[in-house]
mmCIF file of C-alpha atoms (C1' of nucleotides) and ligand atoms in Angstrom:
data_model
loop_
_atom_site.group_PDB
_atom_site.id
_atom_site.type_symbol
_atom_site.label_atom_id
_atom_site.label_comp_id
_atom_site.label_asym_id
_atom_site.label_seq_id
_atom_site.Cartn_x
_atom_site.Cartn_y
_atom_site.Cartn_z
ATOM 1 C CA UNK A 873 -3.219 -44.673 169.763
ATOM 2 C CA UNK A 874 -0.421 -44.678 167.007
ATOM 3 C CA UNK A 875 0.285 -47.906 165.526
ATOM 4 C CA UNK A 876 3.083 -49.601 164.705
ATOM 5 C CA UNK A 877 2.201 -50.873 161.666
ATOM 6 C CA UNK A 878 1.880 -47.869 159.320
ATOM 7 C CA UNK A 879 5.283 -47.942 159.215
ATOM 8 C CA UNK A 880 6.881 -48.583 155.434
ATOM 9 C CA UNK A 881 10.333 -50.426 154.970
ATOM 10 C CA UNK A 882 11.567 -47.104 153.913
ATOM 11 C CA UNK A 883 10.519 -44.943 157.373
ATOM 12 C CA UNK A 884 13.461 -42.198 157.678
ATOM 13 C CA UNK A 885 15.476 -42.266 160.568
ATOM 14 C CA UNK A 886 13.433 -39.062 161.735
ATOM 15 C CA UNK A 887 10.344 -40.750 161.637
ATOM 16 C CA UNK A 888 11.351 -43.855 163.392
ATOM 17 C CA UNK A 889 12.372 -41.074 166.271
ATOM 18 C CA UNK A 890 8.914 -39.827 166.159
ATOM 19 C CA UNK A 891 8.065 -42.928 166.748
ATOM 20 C CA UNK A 892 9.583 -44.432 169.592
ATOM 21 C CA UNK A 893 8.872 -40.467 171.281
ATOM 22 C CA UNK A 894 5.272 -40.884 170.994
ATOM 23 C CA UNK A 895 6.124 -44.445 172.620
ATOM 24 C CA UNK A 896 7.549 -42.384 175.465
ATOM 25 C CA UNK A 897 11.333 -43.579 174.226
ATOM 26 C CA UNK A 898 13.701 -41.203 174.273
ATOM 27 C CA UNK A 899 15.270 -41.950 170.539
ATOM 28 C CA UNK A 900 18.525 -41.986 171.642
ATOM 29 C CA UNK A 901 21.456 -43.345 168.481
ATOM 30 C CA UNK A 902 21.456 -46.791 169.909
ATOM 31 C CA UNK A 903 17.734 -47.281 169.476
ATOM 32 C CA UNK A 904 17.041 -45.769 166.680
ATOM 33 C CA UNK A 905 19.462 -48.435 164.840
ATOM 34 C CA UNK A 906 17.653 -50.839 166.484
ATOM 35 C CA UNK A 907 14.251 -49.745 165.686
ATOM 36 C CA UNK A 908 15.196 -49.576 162.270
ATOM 37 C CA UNK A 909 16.325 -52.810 161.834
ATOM 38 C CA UNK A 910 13.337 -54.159 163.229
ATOM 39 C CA UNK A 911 10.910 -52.078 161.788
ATOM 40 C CA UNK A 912 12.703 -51.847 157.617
ATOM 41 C CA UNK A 913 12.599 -55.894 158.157
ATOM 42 C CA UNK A 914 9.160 -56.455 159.535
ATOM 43 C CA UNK A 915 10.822 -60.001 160.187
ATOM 44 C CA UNK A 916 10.537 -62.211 163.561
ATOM 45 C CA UNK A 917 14.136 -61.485 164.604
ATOM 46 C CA UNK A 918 16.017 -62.845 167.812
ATOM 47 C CA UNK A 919 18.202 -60.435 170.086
ATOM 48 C CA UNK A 920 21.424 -62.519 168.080
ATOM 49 C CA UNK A 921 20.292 -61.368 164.523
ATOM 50 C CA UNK A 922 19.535 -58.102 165.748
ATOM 51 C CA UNK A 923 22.880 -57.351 167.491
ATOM 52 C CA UNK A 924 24.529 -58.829 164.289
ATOM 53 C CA UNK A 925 22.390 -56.323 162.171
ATOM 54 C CA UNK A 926 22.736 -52.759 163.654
ATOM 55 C CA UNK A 927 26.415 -53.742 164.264
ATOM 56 C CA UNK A 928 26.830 -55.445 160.675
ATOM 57 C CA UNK A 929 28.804 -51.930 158.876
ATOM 58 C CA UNK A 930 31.023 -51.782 162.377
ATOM 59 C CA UNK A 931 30.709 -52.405 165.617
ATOM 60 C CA UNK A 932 28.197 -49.758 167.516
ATOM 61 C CA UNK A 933 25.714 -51.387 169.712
ATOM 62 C CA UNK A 934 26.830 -53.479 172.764
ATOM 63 C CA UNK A 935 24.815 -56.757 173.075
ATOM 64 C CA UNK A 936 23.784 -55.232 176.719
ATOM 65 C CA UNK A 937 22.399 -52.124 175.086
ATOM 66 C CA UNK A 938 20.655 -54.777 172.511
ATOM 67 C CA UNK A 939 18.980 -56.173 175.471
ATOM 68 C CA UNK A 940 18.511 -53.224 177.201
ATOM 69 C CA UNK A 941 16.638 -51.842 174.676
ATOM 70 C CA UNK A 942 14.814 -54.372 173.517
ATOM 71 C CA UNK A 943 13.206 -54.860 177.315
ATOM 72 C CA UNK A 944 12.267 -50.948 176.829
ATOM 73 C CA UNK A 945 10.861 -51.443 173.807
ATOM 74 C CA UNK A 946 8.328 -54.244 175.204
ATOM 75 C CA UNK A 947 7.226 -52.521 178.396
ATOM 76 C CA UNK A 948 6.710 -49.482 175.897
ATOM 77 C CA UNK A 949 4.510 -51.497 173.553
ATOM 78 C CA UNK A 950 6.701 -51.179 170.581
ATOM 79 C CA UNK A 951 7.158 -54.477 169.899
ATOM 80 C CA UNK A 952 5.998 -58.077 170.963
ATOM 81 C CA UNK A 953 7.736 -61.108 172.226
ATOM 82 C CA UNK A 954 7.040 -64.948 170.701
ATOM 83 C CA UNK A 955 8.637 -67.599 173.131
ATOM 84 C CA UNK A 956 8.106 -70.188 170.693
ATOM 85 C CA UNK A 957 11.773 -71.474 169.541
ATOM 86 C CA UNK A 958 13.122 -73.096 173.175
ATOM 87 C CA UNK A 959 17.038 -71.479 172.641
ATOM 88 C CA UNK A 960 16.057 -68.296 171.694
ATOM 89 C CA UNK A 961 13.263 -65.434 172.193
ATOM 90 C CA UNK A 962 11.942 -63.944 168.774
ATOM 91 C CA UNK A 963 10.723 -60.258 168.862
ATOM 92 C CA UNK A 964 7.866 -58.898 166.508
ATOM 93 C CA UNK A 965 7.429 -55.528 165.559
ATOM 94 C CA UNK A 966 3.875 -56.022 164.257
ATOM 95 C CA UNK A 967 1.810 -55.254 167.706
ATOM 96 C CA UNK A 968 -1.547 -55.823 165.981
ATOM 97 C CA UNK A 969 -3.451 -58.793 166.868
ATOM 98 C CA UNK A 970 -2.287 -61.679 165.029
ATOM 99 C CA UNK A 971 -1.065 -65.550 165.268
ATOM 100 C CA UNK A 972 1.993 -67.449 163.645
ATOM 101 C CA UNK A 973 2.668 -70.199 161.803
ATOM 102 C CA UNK A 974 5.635 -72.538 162.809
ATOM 103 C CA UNK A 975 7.269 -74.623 160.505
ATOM 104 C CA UNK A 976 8.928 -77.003 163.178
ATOM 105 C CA UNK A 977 11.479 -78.405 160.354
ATOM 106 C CA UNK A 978 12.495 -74.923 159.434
ATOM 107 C CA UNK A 979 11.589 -72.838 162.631
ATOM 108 C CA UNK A 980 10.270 -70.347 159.756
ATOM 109 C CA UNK A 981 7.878 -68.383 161.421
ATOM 110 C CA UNK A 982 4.765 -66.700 159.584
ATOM 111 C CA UNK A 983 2.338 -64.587 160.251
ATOM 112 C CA UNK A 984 -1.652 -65.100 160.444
ATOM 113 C CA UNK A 985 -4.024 -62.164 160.496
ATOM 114 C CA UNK A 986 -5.744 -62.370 163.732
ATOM 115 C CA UNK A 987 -9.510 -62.292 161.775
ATOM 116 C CA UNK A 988 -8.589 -65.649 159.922
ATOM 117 C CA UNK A 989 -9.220 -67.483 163.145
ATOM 118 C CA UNK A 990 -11.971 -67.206 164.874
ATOM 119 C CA UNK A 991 -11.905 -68.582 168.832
ATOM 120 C CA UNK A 992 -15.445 -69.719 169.966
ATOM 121 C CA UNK A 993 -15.848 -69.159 173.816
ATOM 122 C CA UNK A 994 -13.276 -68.923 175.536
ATOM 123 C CA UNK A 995 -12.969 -71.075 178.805
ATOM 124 C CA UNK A 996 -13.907 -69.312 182.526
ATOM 125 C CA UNK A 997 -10.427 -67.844 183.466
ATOM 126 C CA UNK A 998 -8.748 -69.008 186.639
ATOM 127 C CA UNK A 999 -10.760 -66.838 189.780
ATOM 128 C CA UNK A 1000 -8.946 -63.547 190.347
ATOM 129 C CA UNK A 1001 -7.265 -63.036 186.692
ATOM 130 C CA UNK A 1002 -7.918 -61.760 183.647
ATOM 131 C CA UNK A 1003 -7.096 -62.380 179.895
ATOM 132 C CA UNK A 1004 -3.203 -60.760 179.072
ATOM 133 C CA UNK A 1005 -4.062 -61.644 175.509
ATOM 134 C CA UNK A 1006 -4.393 -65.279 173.274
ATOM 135 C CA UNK A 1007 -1.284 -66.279 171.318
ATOM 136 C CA UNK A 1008 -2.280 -69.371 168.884
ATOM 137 C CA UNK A 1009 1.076 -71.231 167.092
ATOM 138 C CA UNK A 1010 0.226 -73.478 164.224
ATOM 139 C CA UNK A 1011 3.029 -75.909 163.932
ATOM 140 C CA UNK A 1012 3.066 -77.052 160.686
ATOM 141 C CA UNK A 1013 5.832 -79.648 159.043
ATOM 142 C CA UNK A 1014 6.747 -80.284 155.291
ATOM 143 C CA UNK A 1015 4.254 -82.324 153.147
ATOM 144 C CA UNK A 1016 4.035 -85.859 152.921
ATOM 145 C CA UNK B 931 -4.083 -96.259 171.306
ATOM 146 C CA UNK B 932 -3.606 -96.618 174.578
ATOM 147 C CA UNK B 933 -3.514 -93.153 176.640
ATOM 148 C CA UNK B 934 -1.534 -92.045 179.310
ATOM 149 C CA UNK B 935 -4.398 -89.923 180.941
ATOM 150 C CA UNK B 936 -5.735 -93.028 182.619
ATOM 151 C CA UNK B 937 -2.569 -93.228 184.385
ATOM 152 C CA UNK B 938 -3.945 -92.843 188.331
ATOM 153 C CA UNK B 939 -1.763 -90.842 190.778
ATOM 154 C CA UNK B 940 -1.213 -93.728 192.932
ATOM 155 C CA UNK B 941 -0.134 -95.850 190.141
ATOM 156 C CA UNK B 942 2.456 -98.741 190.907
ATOM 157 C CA UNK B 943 5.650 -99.113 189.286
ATOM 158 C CA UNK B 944 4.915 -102.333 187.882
ATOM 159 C CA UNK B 945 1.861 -100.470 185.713
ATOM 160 C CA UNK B 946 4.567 -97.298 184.524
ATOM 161 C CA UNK B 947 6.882 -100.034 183.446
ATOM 162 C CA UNK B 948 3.750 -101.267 181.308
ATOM 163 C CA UNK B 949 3.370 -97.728 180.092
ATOM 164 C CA UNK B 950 6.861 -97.234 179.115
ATOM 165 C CA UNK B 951 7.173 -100.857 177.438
ATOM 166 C CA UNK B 952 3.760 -99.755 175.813
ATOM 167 C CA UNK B 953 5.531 -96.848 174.138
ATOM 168 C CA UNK B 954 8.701 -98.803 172.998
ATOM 169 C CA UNK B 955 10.923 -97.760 175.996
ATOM 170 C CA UNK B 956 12.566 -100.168 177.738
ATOM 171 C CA UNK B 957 11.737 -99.418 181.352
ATOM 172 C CA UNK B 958 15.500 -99.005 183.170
ATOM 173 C CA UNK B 959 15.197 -98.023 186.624
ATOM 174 C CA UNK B 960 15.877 -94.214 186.151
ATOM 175 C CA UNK B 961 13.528 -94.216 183.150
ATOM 176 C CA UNK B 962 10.713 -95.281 185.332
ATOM 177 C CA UNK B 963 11.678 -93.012 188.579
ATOM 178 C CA UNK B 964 11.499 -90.036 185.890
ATOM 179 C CA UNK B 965 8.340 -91.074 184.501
ATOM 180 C CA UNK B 966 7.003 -91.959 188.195
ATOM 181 C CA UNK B 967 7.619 -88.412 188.880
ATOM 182 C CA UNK B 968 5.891 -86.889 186.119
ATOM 183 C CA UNK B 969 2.708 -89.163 185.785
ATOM 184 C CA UNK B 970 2.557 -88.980 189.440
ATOM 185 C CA UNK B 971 1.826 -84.994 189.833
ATOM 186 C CA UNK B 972 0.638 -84.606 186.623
ATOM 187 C CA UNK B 973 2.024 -81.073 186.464
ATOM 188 C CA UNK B 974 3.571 -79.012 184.176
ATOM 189 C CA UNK B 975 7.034 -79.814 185.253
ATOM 190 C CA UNK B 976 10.838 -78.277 183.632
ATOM 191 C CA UNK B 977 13.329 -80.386 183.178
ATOM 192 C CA UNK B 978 15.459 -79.457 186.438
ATOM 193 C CA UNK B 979 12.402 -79.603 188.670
ATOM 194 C CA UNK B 980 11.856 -83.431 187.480
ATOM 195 C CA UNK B 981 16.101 -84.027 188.513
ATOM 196 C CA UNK B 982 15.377 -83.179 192.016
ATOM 197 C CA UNK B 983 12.442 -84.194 192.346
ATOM 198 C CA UNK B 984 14.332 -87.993 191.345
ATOM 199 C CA UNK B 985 16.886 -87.371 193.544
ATOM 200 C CA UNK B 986 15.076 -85.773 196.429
ATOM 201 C CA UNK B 987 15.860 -89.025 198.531
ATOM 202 C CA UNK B 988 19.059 -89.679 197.115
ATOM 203 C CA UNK B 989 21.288 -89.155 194.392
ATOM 204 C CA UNK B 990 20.408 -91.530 191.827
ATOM 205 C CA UNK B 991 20.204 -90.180 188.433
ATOM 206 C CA UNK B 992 22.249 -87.681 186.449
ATOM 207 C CA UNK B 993 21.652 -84.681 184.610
ATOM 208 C CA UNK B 994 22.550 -86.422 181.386
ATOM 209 C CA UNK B 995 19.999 -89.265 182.009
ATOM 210 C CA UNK B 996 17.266 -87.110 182.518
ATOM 211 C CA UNK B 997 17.694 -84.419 179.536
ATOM 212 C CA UNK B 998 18.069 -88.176 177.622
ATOM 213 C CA UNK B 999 15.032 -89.669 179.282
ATOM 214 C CA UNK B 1000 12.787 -86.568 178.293
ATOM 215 C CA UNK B 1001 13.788 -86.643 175.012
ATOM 216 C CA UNK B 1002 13.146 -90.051 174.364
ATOM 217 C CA UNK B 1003 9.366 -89.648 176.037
ATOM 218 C CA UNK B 1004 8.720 -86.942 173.679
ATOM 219 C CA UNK B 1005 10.269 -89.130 170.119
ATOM 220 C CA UNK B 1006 7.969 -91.623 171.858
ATOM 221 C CA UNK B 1007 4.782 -89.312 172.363
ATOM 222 C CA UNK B 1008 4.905 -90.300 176.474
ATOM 223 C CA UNK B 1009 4.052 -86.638 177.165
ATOM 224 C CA UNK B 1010 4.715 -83.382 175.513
ATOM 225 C CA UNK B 1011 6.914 -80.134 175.319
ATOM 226 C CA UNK B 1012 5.353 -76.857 176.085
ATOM 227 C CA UNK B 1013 7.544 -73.693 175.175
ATOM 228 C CA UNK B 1014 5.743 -71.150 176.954
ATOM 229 C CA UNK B 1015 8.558 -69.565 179.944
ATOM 230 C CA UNK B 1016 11.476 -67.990 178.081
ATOM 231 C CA UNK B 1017 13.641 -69.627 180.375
ATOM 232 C CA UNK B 1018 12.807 -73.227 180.075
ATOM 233 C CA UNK B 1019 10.490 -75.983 178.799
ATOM 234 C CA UNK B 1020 8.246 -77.832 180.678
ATOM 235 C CA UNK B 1021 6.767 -81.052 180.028
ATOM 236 C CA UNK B 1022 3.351 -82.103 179.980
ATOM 237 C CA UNK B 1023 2.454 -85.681 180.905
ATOM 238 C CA UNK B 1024 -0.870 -85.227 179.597
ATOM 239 C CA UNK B 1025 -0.995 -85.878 175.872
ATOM 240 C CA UNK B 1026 -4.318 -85.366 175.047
ATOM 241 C CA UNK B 1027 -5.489 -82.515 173.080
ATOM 242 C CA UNK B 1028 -5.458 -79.563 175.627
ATOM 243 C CA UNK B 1029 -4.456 -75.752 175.897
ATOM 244 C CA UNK B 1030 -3.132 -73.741 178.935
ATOM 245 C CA UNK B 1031 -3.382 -71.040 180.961
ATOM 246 C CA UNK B 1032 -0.063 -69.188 181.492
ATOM 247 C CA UNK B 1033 -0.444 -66.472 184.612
ATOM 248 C CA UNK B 1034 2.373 -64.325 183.171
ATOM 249 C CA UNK B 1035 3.166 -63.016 187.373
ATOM 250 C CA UNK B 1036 3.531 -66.053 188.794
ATOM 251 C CA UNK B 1037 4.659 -68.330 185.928
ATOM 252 C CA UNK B 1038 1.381 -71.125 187.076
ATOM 253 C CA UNK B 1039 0.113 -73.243 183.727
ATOM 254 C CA UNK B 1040 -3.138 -74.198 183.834
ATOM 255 C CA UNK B 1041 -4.753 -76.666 181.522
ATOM 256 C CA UNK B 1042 -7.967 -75.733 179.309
ATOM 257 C CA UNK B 1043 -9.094 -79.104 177.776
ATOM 258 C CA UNK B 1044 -9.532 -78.915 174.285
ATOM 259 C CA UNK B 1045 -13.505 -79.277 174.247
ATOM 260 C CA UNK B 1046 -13.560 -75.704 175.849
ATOM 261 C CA UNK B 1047 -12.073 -74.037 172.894
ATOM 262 C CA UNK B 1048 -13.534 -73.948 169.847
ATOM 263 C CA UNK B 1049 -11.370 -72.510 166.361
ATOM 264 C CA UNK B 1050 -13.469 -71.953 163.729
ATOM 265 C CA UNK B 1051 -12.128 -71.550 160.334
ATOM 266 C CA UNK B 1052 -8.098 -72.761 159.901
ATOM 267 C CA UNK B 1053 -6.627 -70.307 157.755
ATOM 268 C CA UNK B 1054 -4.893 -71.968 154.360
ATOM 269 C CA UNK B 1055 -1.586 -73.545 155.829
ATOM 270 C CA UNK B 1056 1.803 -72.473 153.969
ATOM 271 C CA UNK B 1057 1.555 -74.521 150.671
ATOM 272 C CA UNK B 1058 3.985 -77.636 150.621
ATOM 273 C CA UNK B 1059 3.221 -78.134 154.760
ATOM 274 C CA UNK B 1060 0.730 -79.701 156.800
ATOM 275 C CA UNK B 1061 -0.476 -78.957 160.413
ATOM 276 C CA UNK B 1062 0.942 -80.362 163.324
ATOM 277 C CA UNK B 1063 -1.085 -79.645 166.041
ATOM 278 C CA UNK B 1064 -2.066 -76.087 167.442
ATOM 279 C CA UNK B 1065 -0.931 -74.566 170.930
ATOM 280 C CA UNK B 1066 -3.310 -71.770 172.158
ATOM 281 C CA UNK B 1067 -1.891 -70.348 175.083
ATOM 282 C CA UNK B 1068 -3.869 -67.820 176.993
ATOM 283 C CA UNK B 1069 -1.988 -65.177 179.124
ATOM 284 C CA UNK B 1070 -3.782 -64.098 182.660
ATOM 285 C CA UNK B 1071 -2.175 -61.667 185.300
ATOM 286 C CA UNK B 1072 -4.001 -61.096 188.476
ATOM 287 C CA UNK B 1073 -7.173 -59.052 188.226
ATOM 288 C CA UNK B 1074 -7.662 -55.401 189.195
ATOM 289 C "C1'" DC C 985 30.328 -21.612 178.147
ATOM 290 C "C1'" DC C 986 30.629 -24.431 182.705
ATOM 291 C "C1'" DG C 987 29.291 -27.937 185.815
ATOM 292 C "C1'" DC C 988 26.591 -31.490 187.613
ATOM 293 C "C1'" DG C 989 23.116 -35.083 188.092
ATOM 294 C "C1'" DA C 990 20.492 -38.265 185.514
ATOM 295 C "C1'" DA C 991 20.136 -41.273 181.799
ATOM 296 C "C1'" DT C 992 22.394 -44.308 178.824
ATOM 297 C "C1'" DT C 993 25.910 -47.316 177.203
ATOM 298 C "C1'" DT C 994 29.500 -50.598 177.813
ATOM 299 C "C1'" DA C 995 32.867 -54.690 178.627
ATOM 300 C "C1'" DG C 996 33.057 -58.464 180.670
ATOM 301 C "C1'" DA C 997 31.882 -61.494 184.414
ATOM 302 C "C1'" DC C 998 28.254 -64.307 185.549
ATOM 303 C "C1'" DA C 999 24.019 -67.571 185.736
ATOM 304 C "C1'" DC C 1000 21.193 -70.862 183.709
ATOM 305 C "C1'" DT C 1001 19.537 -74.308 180.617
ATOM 306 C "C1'" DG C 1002 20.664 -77.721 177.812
ATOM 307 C "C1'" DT C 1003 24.288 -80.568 174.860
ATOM 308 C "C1'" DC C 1004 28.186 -83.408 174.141
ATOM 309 C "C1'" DT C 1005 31.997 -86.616 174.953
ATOM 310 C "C1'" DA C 1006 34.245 -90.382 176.416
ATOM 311 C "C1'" DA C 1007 34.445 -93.591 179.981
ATOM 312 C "C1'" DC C 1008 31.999 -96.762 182.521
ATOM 313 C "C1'" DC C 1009 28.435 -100.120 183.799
ATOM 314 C "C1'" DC C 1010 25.155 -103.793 183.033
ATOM 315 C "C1'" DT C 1011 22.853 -107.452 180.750
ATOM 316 C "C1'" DC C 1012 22.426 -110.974 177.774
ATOM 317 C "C1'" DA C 1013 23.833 -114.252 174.271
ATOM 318 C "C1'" DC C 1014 27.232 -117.199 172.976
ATOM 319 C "C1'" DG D 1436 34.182 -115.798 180.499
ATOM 320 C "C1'" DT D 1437 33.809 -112.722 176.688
ATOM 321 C "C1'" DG D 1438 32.073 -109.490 173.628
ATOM 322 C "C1'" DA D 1439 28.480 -106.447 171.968
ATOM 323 C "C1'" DG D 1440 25.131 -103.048 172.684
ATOM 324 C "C1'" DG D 1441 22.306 -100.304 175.316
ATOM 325 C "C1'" DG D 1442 22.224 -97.239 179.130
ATOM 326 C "C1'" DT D 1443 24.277 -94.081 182.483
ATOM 327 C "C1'" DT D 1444 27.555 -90.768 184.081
ATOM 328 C "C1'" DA D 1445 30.688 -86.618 185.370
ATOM 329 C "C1'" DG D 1446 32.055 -82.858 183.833
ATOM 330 C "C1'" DA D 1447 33.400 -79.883 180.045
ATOM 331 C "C1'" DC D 1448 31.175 -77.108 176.912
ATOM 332 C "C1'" DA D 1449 27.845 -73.850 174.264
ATOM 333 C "C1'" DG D 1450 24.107 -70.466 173.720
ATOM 334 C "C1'" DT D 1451 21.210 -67.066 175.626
ATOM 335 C "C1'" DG D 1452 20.370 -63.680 178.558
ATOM 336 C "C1'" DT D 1453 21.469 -60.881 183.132
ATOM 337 C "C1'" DC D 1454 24.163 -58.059 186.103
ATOM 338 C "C1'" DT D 1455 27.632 -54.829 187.752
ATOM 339 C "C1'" DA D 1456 30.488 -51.181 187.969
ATOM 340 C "C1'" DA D 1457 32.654 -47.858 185.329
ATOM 341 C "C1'" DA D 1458 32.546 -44.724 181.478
ATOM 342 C "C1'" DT D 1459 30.065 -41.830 178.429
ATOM 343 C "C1'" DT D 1460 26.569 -38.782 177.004
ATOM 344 C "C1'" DC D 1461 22.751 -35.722 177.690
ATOM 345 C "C1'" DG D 1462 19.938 -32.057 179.592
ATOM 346 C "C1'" DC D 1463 19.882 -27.966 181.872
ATOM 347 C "C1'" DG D 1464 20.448 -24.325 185.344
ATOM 348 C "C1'" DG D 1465 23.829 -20.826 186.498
HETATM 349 MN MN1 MN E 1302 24.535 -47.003 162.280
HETATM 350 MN MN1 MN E 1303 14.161 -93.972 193.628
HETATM 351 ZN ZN1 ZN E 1304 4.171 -61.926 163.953
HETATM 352 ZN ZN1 ZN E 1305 -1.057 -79.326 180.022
#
DNA sequence: CCGCGAATTTAGACACTGTCTAACCCTCAC
DNA sequence: GTGAGGGTTAGACAGTGTCTAAATTCGCGG
């Protein structure tokens, strides 16, 4: 299993096609701009900021193709979602285990490494389920 | 501190009036039909299940109102905002420290009390910021 | 080269949640 | 009664995301 986060800021354009192939995503133009963006960042970036980036030189990527993609992109495993700002979703290219910070004055949102917390036992889960994964948000506010 | 988990189900509205006046809220009639509704089920309720749920037996409360209402619980620490559906907030009438269960098929939020999770070791918060409060939600989709 | 079906992209209409405004209502003190 | 202030309201508005139907592009066999 290939990860995601090998990638460096610099990753060609060829190797971010490589990359969403062994994803099973055919690189088409339109994602590969997109991947880029999100992968040369390595920032928490909403659908808005996205559209705004691969379209900042001139306009090539409709905000339904944005979407689109970005839906692919999650089912694939590329990338992860963070519902943690209530007007807008936040997606994360980093796919390894990890939790956020959330600076509620600021909405800044930073990353923890997932081995600087450590969860004790976890509860029983509810009869007939079973664990989709832990996401742990540390808001945090200025000092004082 | 007095807490709203000792808030019974069948509790009169003479006692939420107490509650809200308690908090600093000056108990109007729609204030304490909203609240009714919330400390009633105790659920995990958004914002336009609690509007018709208010005005299931007649129209008595706007829109407005209740978006105002919720806000001023939550300035007020009557209950709390969890951001965990994309497509809208839901409001927790329990206050105490707790985490949830979030079945990611059928959208159900389940609440882990906070004794059943144990963090070990916070990592070092973002210098110039101090913690306010942690959310641990676990994802669960149906076994098998 | 064609030609054709499938995949992809697109503009714009649409839905939904939540916010705002400006008028109105209600109570209470004077 | 009058005025002030808090509370409520309808409905317009804004932001985010979805959907549809048409257009474009792509892959590929002939
Ligand atoms: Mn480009
Ligand atoms: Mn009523
Ligand atoms: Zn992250
Ligand atoms: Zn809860």
């Amino acid at each position: 299993m290939e990860s995601s986060q090998t990638l460096k800021p610099g990753m060609a354009k060829e190797s971010i096609a490589d990359l969403l192939r062994r994803h099973e995503i055919n690189p088409t133009h339109q994602r590969v701009e997109i991947a880029q963006v999100l992968f040369e960042r390595c920032e928490h970036l909403s659908a808005d900021q996205i559209i705004s980036h691969v379209n900042a030189r001139f306009a090539e990527t409709s905000k339904a193709t944005v979407y689109n993609t970005l839906k692919l992109f999650l089912e694939k495993k590329l990338i992860r979602e963070l519902i943690i700002d209530p007007n807008k979703v936040v997606y994360d290219p980093n796919t390894t285990p990890h939790h956020h910070f959330y600076d509620v004055a600021t909405g800044r949102l930073t990353d923890i490494p997932a081995d600087n917390i450590r969860i004790g036992t976890l509860p029983a889960l509810p009869p007939g389920t079973v664990s989709d994964g832990v996401d742990i948000i540390i808001r945090t506010r200025p000092a004082a």
